[in-house]
Amino acid sequence: MISAIGSAMPRVDALRLDGLSPASATGAGATAEAGQSFAAAMTEIAREAAQTMKGAETTSIQGVNGKASTQAVVDAVMGAERTLQTAVALRDKVVSAYLELSRMSI
């Protein structure tokens, strides 16, 4: 699971919401290159997760038909499991953050 999180995190760390960079938030006035939006990054991560799951399903079907080795099937299924665990952890964090924001007084 750690390797799956690590592969997704560099993209998320590089994000700047609404084109704001840390430099412009501190008042330095320097504008950095606008980063990818949070929604676009989440869309890309979800797309990659779906592709991983479809690939594991395809490999499993090939294994049942005798066209893929047991090792390939196990690797694909374990990759899909890591992807699913990462997606669930990410979803839990997003829901938790939303609930915390909804409890804040404005």
CSV table of C-alpha atoms in Angstrom, one decimal:
chain,number,residue,atom,x,y,z
A,1,MET,CA,0.0,0.0,0.0
A,2,ILE,CA,2.9,2.4,0.7
A,3,SER,CA,4.3,2.1,-2.8
A,4,ALA,CA,0.8,2.9,-4.3
A,5,ILE,CA,0.5,6.0,-2.1
A,6,GLY,CA,4.0,7.1,-2.9
A,7,SER,CA,3.3,6.8,-6.7
A,8,ALA,CA,0.3,9.1,-6.4
A,9,MET,CA,1.6,11.6,-3.9
A,10,PRO,CA,4.2,13.5,-6.0
A,11,ARG,CA,1.4,14.6,-8.3
A,12,VAL,CA,-0.8,15.7,-5.4
A,13,ASP,CA,2.1,17.5,-3.6
A,14,ALA,CA,2.8,19.6,-6.8
A,15,LEU,CA,-0.8,20.9,-6.9
A,16,ARG,CA,-1.7,24.6,-6.4
A,17,LEU,CA,-5.4,25.3,-5.9
A,18,ASP,CA,-6.8,27.9,-8.3
A,19,GLY,CA,-3.4,28.7,-9.7
A,20,LEU,CA,-2.1,30.0,-6.3
A,21,SER,CA,1.5,29.2,-5.5
A,22,PRO,CA,3.0,29.2,-2.0
A,23,ALA,CA,5.1,32.2,-3.0
A,24,SER,CA,2.0,34.3,-4.0
A,25,ALA,CA,0.3,33.3,-0.8
A,26,THR,CA,3.1,34.7,1.3
A,27,GLY,CA,2.9,38.0,-0.5
A,28,ALA,CA,6.2,37.7,-2.3
A,29,GLY,CA,4.5,38.6,-5.5
A,30,ALA,CA,6.4,36.1,-7.6
A,31,THR,CA,4.1,34.0,-9.7
A,32,ALA,CA,5.1,30.4,-10.2
A,33,GLU,CA,4.0,28.3,-13.0
A,34,ALA,CA,0.3,27.4,-12.4
A,35,GLY,CA,-0.1,23.9,-11.2
A,36,GLN,CA,-2.7,21.3,-12.1
A,37,SER,CA,-6.1,21.8,-10.4
A,38,PHE,CA,-7.0,19.5,-7.6
A,39,ALA,CA,-10.1,18.2,-9.4
A,40,ALA,CA,-7.9,17.4,-12.5
A,41,ALA,CA,-5.4,15.5,-10.3
A,42,MET,CA,-8.2,13.5,-8.6
A,43,THR,CA,-9.7,12.7,-12.0
A,44,GLU,CA,-6.3,11.4,-13.2
A,45,ILE,CA,-5.7,9.3,-10.1
A,46,ALA,CA,-9.2,7.8,-10.4
A,47,ARG,CA,-8.7,7.1,-14.1
A,48,GLU,CA,-5.4,5.3,-13.3
A,49,ALA,CA,-7.0,3.3,-10.5
A,50,ALA,CA,-9.8,2.2,-12.8
A,51,GLN,CA,-7.2,1.1,-15.4
A,52,THR,CA,-5.3,-0.9,-12.8
A,53,MET,CA,-8.5,-2.6,-11.8
A,54,LYS,CA,-9.5,-3.4,-15.4
A,55,GLY,CA,-6.0,-4.7,-16.0
A,56,ALA,CA,-6.2,-7.0,-13.0
A,57,GLU,CA,-9.6,-8.3,-14.2
A,58,THR,CA,-8.2,-9.0,-17.7
A,59,THR,CA,-5.2,-10.8,-16.3
A,60,SER,CA,-7.4,-12.9,-14.0
A,61,ILE,CA,-9.7,-13.9,-16.9
A,62,GLN,CA,-6.6,-14.8,-19.0
A,63,GLY,CA,-5.4,-16.9,-16.0
A,64,VAL,CA,-8.7,-18.8,-15.9
A,65,ASN,CA,-8.4,-19.5,-19.6
A,66,GLY,CA,-4.8,-20.7,-19.1
A,67,LYS,CA,-3.2,-17.8,-21.1
A,68,ALA,CA,-1.5,-16.1,-18.1
A,69,SER,CA,0.7,-17.5,-15.4
A,70,THR,CA,-0.3,-17.8,-11.8
A,71,GLN,CA,2.5,-15.3,-10.9
A,72,ALA,CA,1.0,-12.7,-13.3
A,73,VAL,CA,-2.5,-13.2,-11.9
A,74,VAL,CA,-1.3,-12.8,-8.3
A,75,ASP,CA,0.8,-9.7,-9.2
A,76,ALA,CA,-2.2,-8.1,-11.0
A,77,VAL,CA,-4.6,-8.9,-8.1
A,78,MET,CA,-2.2,-7.6,-5.5
A,79,GLY,CA,-1.7,-4.4,-7.4
A,80,ALA,CA,-5.5,-4.0,-7.7
A,81,GLU,CA,-5.8,-4.6,-4.0
A,82,ARG,CA,-3.2,-1.9,-3.2
A,83,THR,CA,-5.0,0.5,-5.5
A,84,LEU,CA,-8.4,-0.2,-3.9
A,85,GLN,CA,-6.9,0.3,-0.4
A,86,THR,CA,-5.3,3.6,-1.5
A,87,ALA,CA,-8.6,4.8,-3.0
A,88,VAL,CA,-10.5,3.9,0.2
A,89,ALA,CA,-8.0,5.7,2.4
A,90,LEU,CA,-8.1,8.7,0.1
A,91,ARG,CA,-11.9,8.7,0.2
A,92,ASP,CA,-11.9,8.4,4.0
A,93,LYS,CA,-9.5,11.4,4.2
A,94,VAL,CA,-11.7,13.5,1.9
A,95,VAL,CA,-14.9,12.7,3.8
A,96,SER,CA,-13.2,13.4,7.1
A,97,ALA,CA,-11.9,16.8,5.8
A,98,TYR,CA,-15.4,17.6,4.5
A,99,LEU,CA,-17.0,16.8,7.8
A,100,GLU,CA,-14.5,18.9,9.7
A,101,LEU,CA,-15.1,21.9,7.3
A,102,SER,CA,-18.8,21.5,7.7
A,103,ARG,CA,-18.5,21.8,11.5
A,104,MET,CA,-16.5,25.0,11.3
A,105,SER,CA,-18.4,28.2,12.1
A,106,ILE,CA,-18.2,30.9,9.6
